[in-house]
CSV table of C-alpha atoms in Angstrom, one decimal:
chain,number,residue,atom,x,y,z
A,668,MET,CA,39.0,-21.5,24.7
A,669,VAL,CA,35.2,-21.7,25.3
A,670,LYS,CA,34.4,-23.4,28.6
A,671,GLY,CA,34.1,-27.2,28.0
A,672,ILE,CA,35.2,-27.1,24.3
A,673,ARG,CA,38.6,-27.9,23.0
A,674,LEU,CA,39.6,-26.7,19.6
A,675,LEU,CA,41.8,-28.9,17.4
A,676,SER,CA,44.1,-27.7,14.6
A,677,HIS,CA,45.6,-29.8,11.9
A,678,ASP,CA,48.9,-29.3,10.1
A,679,PHE,CA,48.9,-30.4,6.5
A,680,ILE,CA,52.6,-30.6,6.1
A,681,GLU,CA,53.2,-34.3,6.4
A,682,GLY,CA,56.5,-36.0,6.3
A,683,MET,CA,55.7,-39.6,5.2
A,684,TYR,CA,58.2,-42.3,4.6
A,685,SER,CA,58.1,-46.0,3.9
A,686,THR,CA,60.3,-48.9,4.8
A,687,VAL,CA,60.5,-52.2,2.9
A,688,HIS,CA,61.6,-55.5,4.5
A,689,PHE,CA,62.2,-58.6,2.5
A,690,TYR,CA,61.9,-61.9,4.4
A,691,SER,CA,64.2,-64.9,4.2
A,692,LYS,CA,63.5,-67.9,1.8
A,693,LYS,CA,62.4,-69.9,4.8
A,694,SER,CA,59.6,-67.5,5.7
A,695,GLN,CA,56.0,-67.7,4.3
A,696,LYS,CA,56.1,-63.9,4.0
A,697,LEU,CA,57.7,-62.3,1.0
A,698,VAL,CA,57.8,-58.6,1.8
A,699,ARG,CA,56.5,-56.0,4.3
A,700,VAL,CA,55.9,-52.4,3.3
A,701,LYS,CA,55.4,-50.1,6.3
A,702,THR,CA,54.3,-46.4,5.8
A,703,LEU,CA,54.6,-43.9,8.7
A,704,GLY,CA,52.8,-40.6,8.6
A,705,SER,CA,52.2,-37.8,11.1
A,706,ASN,CA,48.7,-39.1,12.0
A,707,SER,CA,48.8,-42.8,11.3
A,708,GLN,CA,50.8,-45.7,10.1
A,709,ALA,CA,50.0,-48.8,7.9
A,710,ALA,CA,51.7,-52.0,7.0
A,711,VAL,CA,51.1,-54.4,4.1
A,712,TRP,CA,52.4,-57.9,4.2
A,713,ILE,CA,52.6,-59.9,0.9
A,714,TYR,CA,52.9,-63.7,1.3
A,715,LYS,CA,54.5,-66.1,-1.1
A,716,ASP,CA,51.1,-67.9,-1.7
A,717,GLY,CA,49.6,-64.6,-3.0
A,718,ARG,CA,47.8,-63.5,0.1
A,719,VAL,CA,48.0,-59.8,1.1
A,720,MET,CA,47.3,-58.5,4.6
A,721,PHE,CA,46.8,-54.7,5.3
A,722,LYS,CA,46.8,-53.2,8.8
A,723,PRO,CA,46.2,-49.5,9.3
A,724,LYS,CA,46.8,-48.0,12.7
A,725,PRO,CA,45.6,-44.5,13.4
A,726,TYR,CA,47.2,-42.8,16.3
A,727,LYS,CA,45.1,-42.2,19.4
A,728,HIS,CA,45.5,-38.5,19.4
A,729,THR,CA,44.1,-38.2,15.9
A,730,ALA,CA,40.5,-36.9,15.5
A,731,ASN,CA,38.7,-39.2,13.0
A,732,TYR,CA,35.3,-38.5,11.5
A,733,PRO,CA,32.9,-41.0,9.7
A,734,LEU,CA,32.6,-40.5,6.0
A,735,LYS,CA,28.8,-40.1,6.3
A,736,ASP,CA,29.4,-36.8,8.1
A,737,PHE,CA,30.8,-35.3,4.9
A,738,ASN,CA,27.8,-36.1,2.6
């Protein structure tokens, strides 16, 4: 380790899985699909009126870089 610099490594073997939850007839929500990965998770809610809500959640220990850095 160089003084003051921490090196990060990434593992590309990722065990992802999804869970599906159907809501009761009384709920405004129809279904939730939640996907969990090694570096983030995301959920999609589909409502009976056709609305869709998407919420990604990257984990705090994950190093993220802006897309403009790769151009």
